Every structure is written in C-alpha cells, then in structure tokens.
Coordinates of C-alpha atoms in Angstrom, one line a residue:
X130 CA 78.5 15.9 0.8
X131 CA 74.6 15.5 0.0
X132 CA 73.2 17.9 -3.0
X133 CA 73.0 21.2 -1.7
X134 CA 70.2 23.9 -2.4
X135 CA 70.3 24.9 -6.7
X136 CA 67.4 25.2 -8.8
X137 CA 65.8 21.8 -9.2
X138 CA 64.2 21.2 -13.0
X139 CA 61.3 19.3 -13.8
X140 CA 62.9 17.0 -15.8
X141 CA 66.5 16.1 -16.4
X142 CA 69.1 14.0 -14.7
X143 CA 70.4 15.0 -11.4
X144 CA 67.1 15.6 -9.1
X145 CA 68.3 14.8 -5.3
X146 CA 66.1 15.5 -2.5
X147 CA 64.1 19.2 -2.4
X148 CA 65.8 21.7 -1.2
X149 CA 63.0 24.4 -0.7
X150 CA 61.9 28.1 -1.0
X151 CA 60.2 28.9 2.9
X152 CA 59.7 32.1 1.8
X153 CA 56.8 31.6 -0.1
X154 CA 56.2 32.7 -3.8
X155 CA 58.9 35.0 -5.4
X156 CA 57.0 38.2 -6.4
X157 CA 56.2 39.3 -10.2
X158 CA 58.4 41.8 -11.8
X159 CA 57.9 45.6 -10.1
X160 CA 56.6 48.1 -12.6
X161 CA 59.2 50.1 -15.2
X162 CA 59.0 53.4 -13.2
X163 CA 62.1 54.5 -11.4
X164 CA 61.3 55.5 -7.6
X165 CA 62.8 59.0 -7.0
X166 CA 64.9 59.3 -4.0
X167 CA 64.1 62.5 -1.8
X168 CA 66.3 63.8 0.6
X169 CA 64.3 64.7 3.3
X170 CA 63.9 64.8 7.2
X171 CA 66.1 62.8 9.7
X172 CA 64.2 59.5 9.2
X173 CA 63.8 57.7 6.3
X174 CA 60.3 57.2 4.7
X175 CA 58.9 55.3 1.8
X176 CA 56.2 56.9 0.3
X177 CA 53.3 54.9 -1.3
X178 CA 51.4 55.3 -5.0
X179 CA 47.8 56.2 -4.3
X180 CA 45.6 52.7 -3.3
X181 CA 48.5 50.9 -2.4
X182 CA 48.4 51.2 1.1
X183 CA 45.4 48.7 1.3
X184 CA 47.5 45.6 1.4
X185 CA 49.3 46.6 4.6
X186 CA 46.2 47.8 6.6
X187 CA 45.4 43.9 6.0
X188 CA 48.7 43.6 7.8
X189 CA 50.5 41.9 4.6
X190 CA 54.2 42.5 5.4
X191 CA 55.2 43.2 1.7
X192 CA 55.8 46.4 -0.1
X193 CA 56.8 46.1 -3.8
X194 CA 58.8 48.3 -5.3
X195 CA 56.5 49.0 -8.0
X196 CA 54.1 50.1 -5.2
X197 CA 56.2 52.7 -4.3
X198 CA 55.9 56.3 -5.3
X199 CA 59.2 57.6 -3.8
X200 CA 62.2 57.3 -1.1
X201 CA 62.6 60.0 1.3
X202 CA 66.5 60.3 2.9
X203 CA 68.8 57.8 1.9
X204 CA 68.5 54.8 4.1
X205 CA 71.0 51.8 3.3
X206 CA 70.1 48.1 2.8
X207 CA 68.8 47.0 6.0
X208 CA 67.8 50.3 7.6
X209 CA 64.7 50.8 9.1
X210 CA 62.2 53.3 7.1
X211 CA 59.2 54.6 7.9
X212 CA 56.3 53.8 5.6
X213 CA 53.5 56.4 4.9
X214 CA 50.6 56.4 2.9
X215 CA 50.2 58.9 -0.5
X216 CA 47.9 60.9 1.9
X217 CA 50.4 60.9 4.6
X218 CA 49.3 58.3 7.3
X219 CA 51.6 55.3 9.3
X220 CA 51.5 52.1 7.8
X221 CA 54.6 50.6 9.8
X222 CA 58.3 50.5 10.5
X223 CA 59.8 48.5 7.9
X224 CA 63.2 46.6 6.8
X225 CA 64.4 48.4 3.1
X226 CA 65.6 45.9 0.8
X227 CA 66.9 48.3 -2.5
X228 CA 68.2 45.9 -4.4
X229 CA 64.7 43.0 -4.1
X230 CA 61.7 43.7 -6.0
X231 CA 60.1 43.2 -2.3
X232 CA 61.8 46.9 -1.8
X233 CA 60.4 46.6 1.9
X234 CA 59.2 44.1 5.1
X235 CA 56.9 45.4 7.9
X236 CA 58.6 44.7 11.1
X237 CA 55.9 46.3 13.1
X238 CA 52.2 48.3 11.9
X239 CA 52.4 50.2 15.4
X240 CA 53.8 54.1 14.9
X241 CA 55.1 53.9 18.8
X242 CA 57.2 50.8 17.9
X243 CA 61.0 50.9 18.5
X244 CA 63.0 48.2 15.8
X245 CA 65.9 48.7 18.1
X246 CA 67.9 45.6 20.2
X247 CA 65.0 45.1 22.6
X248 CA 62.3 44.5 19.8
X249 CA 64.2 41.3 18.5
X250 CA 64.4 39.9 21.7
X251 CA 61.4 40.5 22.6
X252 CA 60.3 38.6 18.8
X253 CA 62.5 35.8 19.9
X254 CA 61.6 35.3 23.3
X255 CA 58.1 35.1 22.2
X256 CA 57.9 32.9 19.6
X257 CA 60.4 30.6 21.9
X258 CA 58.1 30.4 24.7
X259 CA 55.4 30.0 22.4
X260 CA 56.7 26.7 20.7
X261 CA 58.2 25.5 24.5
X262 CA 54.6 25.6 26.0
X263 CA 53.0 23.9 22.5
X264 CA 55.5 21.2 22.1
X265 CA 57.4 21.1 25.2
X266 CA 61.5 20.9 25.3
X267 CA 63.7 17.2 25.2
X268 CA 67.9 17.4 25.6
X269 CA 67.5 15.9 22.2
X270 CA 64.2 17.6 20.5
X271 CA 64.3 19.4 17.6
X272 CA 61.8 22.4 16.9
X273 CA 61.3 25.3 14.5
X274 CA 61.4 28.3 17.1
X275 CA 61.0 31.5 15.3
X276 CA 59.2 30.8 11.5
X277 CA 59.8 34.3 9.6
X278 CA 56.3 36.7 8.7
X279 CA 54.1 34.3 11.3
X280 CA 56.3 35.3 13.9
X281 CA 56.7 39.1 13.3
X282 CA 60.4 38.4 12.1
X283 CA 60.6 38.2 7.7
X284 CA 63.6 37.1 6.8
X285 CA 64.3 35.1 10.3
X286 CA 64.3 31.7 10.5
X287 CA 65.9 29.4 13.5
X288 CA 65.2 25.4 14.2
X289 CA 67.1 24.2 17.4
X290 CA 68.3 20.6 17.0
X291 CA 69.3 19.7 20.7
X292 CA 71.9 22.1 21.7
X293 CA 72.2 23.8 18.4
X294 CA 70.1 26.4 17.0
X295 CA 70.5 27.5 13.4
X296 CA 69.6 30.6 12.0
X297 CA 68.8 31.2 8.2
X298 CA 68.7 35.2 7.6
X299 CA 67.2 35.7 4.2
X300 CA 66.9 39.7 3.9
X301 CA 69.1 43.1 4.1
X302 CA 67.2 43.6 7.5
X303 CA 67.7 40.7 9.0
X304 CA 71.3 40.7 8.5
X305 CA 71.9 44.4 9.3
X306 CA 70.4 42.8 13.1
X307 CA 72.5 40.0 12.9
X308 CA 74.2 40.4 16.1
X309 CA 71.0 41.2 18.2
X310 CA 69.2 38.3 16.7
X311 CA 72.3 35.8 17.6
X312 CA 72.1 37.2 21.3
X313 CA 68.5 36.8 21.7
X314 CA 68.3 33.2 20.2
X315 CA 71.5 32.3 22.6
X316 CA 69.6 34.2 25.6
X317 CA 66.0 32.7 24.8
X318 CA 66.7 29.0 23.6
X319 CA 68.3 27.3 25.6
X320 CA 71.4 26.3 23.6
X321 CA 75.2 26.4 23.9
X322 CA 75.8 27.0 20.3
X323 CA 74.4 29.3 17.6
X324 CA 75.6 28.4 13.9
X325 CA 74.3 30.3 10.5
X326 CA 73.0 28.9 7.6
X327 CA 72.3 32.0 5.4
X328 CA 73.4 30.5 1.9
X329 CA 70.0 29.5 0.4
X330 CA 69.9 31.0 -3.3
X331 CA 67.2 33.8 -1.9
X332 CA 70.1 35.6 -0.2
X333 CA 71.4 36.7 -4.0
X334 CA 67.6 37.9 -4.6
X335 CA 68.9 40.6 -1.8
X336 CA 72.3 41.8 -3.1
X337 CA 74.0 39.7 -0.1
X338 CA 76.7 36.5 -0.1
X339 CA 76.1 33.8 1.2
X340 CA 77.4 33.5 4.9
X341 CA 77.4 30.2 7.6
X342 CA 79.4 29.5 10.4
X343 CA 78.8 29.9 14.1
X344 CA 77.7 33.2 15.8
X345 CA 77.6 32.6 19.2
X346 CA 79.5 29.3 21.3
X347 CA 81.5 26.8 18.8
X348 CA 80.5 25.2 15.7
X349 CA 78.9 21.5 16.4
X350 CA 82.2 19.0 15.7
X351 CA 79.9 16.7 13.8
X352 CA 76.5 15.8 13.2
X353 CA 73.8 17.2 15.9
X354 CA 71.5 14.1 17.2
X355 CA 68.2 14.3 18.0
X356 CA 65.2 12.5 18.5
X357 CA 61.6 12.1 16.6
X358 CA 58.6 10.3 17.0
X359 CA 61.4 7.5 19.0
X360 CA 63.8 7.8 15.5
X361 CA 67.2 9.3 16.0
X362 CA 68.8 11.2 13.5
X363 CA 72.2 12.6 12.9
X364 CA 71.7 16.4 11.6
X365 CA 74.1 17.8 9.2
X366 CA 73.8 21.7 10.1
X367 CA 77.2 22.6 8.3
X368 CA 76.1 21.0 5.7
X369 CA 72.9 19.9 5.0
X370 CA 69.7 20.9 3.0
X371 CA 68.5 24.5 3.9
X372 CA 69.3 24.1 8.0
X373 CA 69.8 20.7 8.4
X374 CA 67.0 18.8 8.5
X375 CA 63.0 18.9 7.2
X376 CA 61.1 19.9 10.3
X377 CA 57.9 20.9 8.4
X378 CA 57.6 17.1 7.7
X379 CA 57.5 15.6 11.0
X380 CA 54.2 15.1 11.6
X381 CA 53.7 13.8 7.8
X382 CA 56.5 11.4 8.7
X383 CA 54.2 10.3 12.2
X384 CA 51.5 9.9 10.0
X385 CA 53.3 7.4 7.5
X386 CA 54.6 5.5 10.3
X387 CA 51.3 4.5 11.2
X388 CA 50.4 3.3 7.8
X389 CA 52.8 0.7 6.4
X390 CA 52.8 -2.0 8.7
X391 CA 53.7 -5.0 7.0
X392 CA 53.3 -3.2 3.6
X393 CA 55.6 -2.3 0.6
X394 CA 57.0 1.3 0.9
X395 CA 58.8 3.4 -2.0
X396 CA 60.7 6.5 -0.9
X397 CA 61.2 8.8 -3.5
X398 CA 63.6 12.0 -3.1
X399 CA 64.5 10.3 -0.1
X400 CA 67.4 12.5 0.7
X401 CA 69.0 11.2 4.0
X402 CA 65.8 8.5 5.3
X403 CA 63.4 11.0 7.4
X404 CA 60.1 9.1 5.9
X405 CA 62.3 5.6 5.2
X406 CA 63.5 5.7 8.6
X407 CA 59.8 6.3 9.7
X408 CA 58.6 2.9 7.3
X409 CA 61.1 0.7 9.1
X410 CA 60.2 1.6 12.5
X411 CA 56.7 0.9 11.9
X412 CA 56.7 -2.4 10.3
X413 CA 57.0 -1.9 6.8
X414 CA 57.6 -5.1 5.1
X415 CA 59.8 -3.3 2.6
X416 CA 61.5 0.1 2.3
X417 CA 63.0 0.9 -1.3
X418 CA 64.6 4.5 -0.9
X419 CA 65.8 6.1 -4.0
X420 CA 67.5 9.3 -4.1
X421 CA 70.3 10.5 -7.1
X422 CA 73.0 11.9 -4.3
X423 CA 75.4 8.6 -3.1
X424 CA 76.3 10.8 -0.2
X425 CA 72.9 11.1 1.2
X426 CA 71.8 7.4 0.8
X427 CA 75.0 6.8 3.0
X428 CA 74.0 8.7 5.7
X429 CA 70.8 6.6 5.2
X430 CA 72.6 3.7 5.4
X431 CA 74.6 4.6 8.5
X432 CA 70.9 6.2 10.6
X433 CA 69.2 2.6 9.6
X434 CA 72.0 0.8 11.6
X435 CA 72.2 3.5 14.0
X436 CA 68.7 3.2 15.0
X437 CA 68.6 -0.9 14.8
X438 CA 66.3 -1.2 12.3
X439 CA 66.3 -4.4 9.6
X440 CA 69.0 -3.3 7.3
X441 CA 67.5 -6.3 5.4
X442 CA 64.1 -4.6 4.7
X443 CA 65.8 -1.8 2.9
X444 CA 67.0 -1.3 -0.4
X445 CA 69.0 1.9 -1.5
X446 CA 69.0 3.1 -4.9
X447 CA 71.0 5.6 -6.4
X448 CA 69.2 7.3 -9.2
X449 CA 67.3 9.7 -11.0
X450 CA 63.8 9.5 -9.5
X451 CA 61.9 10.0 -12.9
X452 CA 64.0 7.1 -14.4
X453 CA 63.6 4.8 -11.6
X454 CA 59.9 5.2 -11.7
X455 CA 59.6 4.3 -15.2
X456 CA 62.2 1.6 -14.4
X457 CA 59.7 -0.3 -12.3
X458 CA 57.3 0.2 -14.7
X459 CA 59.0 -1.8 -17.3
X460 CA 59.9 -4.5 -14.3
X461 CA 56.3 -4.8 -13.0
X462 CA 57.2 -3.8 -10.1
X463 CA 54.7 -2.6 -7.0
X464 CA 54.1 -0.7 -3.9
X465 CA 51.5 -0.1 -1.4
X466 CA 53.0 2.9 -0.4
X467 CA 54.6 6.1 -2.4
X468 CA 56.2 8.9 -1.1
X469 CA 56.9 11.5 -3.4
X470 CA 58.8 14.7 -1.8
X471 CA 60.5 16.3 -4.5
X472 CA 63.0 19.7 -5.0
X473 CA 61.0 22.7 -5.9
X474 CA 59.9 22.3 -9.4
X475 CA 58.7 26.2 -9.3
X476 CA 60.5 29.0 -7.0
X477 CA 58.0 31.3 -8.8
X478 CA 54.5 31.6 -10.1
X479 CA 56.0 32.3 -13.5
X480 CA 57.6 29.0 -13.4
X481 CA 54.6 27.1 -12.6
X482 CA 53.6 25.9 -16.0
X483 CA 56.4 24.3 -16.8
X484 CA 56.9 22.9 -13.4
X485 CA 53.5 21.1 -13.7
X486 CA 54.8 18.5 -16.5
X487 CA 57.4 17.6 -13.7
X488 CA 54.7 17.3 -10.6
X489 CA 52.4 15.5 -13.5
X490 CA 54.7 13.0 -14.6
X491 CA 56.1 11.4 -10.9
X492 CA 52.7 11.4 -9.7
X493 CA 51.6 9.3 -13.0
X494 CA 54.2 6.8 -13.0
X495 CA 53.6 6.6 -9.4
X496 CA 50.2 5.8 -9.1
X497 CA 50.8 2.9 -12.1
X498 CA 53.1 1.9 -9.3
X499 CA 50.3 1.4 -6.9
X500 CA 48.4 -1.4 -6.0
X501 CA 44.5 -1.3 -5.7
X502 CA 43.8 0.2 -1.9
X503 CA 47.2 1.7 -2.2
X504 CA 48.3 4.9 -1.1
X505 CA 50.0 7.8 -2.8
X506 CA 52.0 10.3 -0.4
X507 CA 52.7 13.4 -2.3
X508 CA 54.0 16.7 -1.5
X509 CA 54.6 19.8 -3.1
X510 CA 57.1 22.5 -1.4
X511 CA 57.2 25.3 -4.9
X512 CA 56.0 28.1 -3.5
X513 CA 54.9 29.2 -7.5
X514 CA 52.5 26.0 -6.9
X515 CA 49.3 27.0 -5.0
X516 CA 47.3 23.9 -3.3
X517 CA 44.7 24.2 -5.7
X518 CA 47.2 23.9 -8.7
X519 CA 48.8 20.8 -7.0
X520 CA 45.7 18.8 -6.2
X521 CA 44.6 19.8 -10.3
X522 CA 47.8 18.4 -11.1
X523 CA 48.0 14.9 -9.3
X524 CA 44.0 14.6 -10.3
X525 CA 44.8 14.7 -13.9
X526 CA 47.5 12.4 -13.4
X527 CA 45.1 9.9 -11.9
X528 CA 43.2 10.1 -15.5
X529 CA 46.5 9.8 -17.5
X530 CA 47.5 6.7 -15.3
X531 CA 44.3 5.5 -15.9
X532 CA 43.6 4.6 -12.1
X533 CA 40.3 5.9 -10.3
X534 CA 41.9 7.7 -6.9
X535 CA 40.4 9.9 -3.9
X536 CA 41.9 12.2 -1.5
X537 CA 42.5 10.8 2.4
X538 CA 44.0 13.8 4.2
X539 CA 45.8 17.2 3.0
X540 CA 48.7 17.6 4.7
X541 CA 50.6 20.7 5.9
X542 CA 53.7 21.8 7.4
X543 CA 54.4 20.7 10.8
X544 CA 52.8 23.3 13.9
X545 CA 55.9 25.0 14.5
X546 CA 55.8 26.3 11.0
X547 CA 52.7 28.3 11.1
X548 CA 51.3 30.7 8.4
X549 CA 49.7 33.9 9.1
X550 CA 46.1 34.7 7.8
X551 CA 47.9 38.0 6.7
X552 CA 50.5 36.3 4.6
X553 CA 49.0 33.5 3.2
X554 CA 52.4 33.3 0.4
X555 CA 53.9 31.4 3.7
X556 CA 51.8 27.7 3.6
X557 CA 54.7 26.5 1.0
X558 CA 54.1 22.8 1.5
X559 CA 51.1 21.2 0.6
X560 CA 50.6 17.9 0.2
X561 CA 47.9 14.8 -0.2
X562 CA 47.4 11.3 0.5
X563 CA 45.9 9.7 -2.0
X564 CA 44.4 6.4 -2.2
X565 CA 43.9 4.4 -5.4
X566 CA 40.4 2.8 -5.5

C-alpha cells in the first residue's frame, strides 16, 4: 500500500506524494470565552456576538466559535440550528459542529429553506448536472461532481471514477445526512456503486472516526479504470490518497503533456505517474520519477506498461525527494522539465513559516537543476500557504539558486473544483510555471 494521508514535514526523511487539506485553511484558535448553552424554544439557535454577523451577509459559510455569543436548546453534532443575529435577524440554517473551532456551516442563507432529505438531492442533482453539461459524461471519465462550500454542500465531497463515485464527508453535518447524501449521489450520478472515503485527518478536527467502505451497490473488487487526456489509469479508491486519485490536476497534467516533447522530465512527489504518465505520452525524451513510497512507484511501473508507453524512457527512483535533488546536484545532473507537487507542508496558517524553508528549499535545488530555457512546474496544495506567499517563496529561491526566472502561467485546480467568491479559503492549490532565463 502507497503512503496514506499524515502530516507531511518540511524536512525530514519519509515525504511520499501530497496528500492534501481541500478544505482550505484550518481556522485560528476561537477566543477563551465559554459559549453559554440556553435552553430555549423548540429549534435550536446560535446566537451571534455583536458585529459578527457581517461575514455571513457576504455569504461566508463559516461561524467560529469565538463568534458566538450563545446556544439556544441543545442541538447534537450534526443538527441543524438556526443562526440569528445579536439583534435578532436570519443569517441561515446551519450544520453545528460542537466539538471544531468552525462551531457551525451555512447550509442555506434563505429563512424558508428546509435542510431535510429533499434539500441534499436537490444539492446533488445540481452540481451533477452542472459538471455533466461542462464536461460531458465517458463509461470511463472521471469528474469531481459535488466540490464542498462551492456547491452549497461543506463538508461534501464526491469524484466519480467510471462506475464508482466516492464520497469524502468531512463534518458532524455531513455525516448526520449520510444516508440521504449516498441516495442522492446513487440517484443523480449515474453509478452502480457508492464507496466512502471519510478518513482524511480533518475528520478528528470534528470529534468523528474515520469511516470507508461502500454505501450503496458493492465495493469496486480492484482498481477503478478510467481514462484522461487518452492516459488510462488504475484508481485505488479503497486505498489511495484522499479519494483515489488527484483530479484538481488534470488539466496541469494536459498542460505538461504538451511541453516535453523530446525533452528531459523530473517528476518529483510522483506518487503513482499522473504527470509521468502524461511526459511519456507526449514525447518526453526522458521521464525520471522519484517518489519515497516503493508501493506507489510500482503501481507506476505496472500503468507505464499498461498504457504502452517506452518503459525504456523511464527511470524510477525510490527516495526522499529533498535528498535526491541534492543528489543530482553533486552528479551534475539536468532537466528541462521539473515538476514539483509535494504533501502539504502547512495544514494551517500557523504553520506557514516553517513550511516555507521546505517550499524554499525544493524549489532551489530545483531550479539549479534546470537548464537555461528550462521550465519549473511547481505547485503548492497547504492551504496555510496563500498564492501570494508561494510565488514570494519560489522568487526568493530563484535569488538563492542564483538563476534569473519569470513566471509562464499560474495554474489552478482543475474546473470541476471551483471556488466560490464567498469562500475564497477553498482555491487550495496554486501553482506556477516557471521558466529559467
């Protein structure tokens, strides 16, 4: 078995490929004051400090507990609560989370809302029809369908891989409407199996264990296949990292594709081959994958002779990325092409200090790596790490390395992961492509 999801430190020796944090930055620690608890009418009710209501008439789905001036009734984890102003007005129905310092998420700003059955299937039917019209629907396609805040649904998140959709529930409401969600994803996405993957370290964050297996139809015998940009892929989604697979890169890995012909490629973090796999098929002259986790360079292995590519253009190493790079130093080696897709370095904004030595140091020994008119793919998926911070960080590599570099593209997560402009905390991913002059 491949590394699974566990904190991932800037520097040490066991760093396999990322295994990331989709729900954005982890929040600062609430304020010392213990919420009171008011038993009240029939439906429970959070009650806001004065001036904290602001954030959710901008529609921001999050309500801190240090927001929070007191808890009328006594709702368990996962009910729905009503959430009023200090003055008294609706802000919105939302999930209550006791035991997070996010002590609430907005399902819905409308007062005539009903969170009952109907209003997750009416979430999920949406945001399926939505990404079946935008990116259309293969026997072997893979898609994110339903993307957590940006589709109405925190805590929710389900990619279909052929046949097979997975579902990652991440709060105390999402998993007190377990049952309803798994029905609506079986009813709206045209799939004969529904397996969960709810074990990412967030789930703790929550009060909750960890929980996977399948929910509706049986649990996928072995690998899922599907299809990308003409690559096939074998998805671990008993298994694998977060559900399976990296969606959010695809069209990163498109965009490689189409740079590398006849060029040197280094894959770093490679995890099971998404970007390698990409290299080969478009013409790289050499594909040097390195990732510390045997189990996933063997899946590697198996995809490259799967999809017919040159085994003979590919080297696998097995290693600690940080070493490796400073390896090739010391042997001269060099690349025209990087990728760098690392673990989160920073789960939280407090940790993004010390997570910039890590993002600092790969990107340096990477660009020494380089040849002139070289390019640097780089990517950052720590939510504590803002874009900003990131492109600071690989600039003042550039000076350390000693190498004059500008910025080709910024790259994102893939269309079916979108962000809303209401909750900006979800653009995770950011990366650059960098081009040493």
């Amino acid at each position: 078995m491949s590394s699974r999801d566990k904190p991932s430190r800037p520097r040490g020796a066991d760093r396999s490929s990322r295994a990331r944090d989709e729900r954005g930055t982890r929040p600062p620690a609430a304020d010392d004051h213990q919420i009171p608890r008011v038993v009240a009418g029939t439906v429970p009710r959070i009650v806001l400090r004065p001036e904290r209501e602001r954030s959710l008439q901008r529609r921001h789905p999050w309500i801190f507990s240090g927001g929070v001036e007191r808890v009328e009734g006594a709702p368990e984890s996962g009910a729905t609560v009503e959430v009023r102003s200090a003055s008294g007005g609706f802000l919105g129905w939302a999930a209550y989370s006791p035991q997070s310092q996010i002590l609430a998420r907005v399902w819905d700003f409308h007062e005539s809302a009903r969170i009952d059955v109907g209003f997750f299937t009416a979430r999920i039917r949406r945001a399926a029809e939505q990404r079946r019209a935008r990116f259309g629907e293969s026997p072997q396609g893979a898609v994110r369908l339903v993307h957590g805040e940006a589709d109405g649904l925190p805590g929710v998140i389900v990619d279909r891989f052929a046949h097979v959709a997975v579902v990652q529930l991440t709060t105390a409401g999402a998993w007190r409407w377990r049952d309803a969600i798994a029905d609506a994803i079986a009813e709206t996405a045209g799939v004969t199996s529904v397996f969960e993957r709810s074990d990412a370290d967030v789930v703790h964050l929550e009060g909750l264990a960890p929980s996977t297996g399948p929910l509706r139809g049986d649990a996928p015998p072995g690998p899922v296949v599907i299809e990308e940009n003409g690559v096939r892929f074998g998805v671990d989604v008993r298994e694998g990292h977060k559900t399976g697979f990296y969606l959010d890169q695809r069209d990163n890995r498109a965009l490689l594709r189409d740079a590398v012909k006849d060029r040197d490629v280094l894959d770093c973090f490679c995890y099971t081959g998404g970007f390698s796999l990409n290299a080969l098929a478009g013409g790289a002259a050499s594909v040097t994958s390195v990732d510390s986790s045997a189990d996933a360079l063997a899946v590697l292995r198996d995809q490259i002779e799967t999809n017919g590519l040159p085994a003979s253009r590919a080297q696998l190493t097995e290693a600690d990325v940080f070493a490796q790079l400073r390896l090739y130093r010391d042997q001269a080696r060099k690349f025209d092409v990087i990728v760098l897709d690392p673990p989160k370095f920073a789960p939280t904004a407090a940790a993004a200090e010390r997570a910039a030595r890590g993002y600092k140091d790969i990107n340096l020994w990477a660009m020494k790596l380089l040849r002139p008119g070289g390019q640097l793919f780089t990517f950052s998926c720590s939510g504590g790490v803002s874009r900003d911070l990131f492109q600071k960080i690989v600039a003042g590599a550039a000076v350390d390395a000693g190498v004059d570099a500008r910025v080709l593209r910024h790259l994102s997560a893939a269309p079916d992961h979108p962000v809303s402009l209401a909750f900006p905390e979800g653009e995770y991913l950011k990366g650059l492509v960098c081009e040493i002059v």
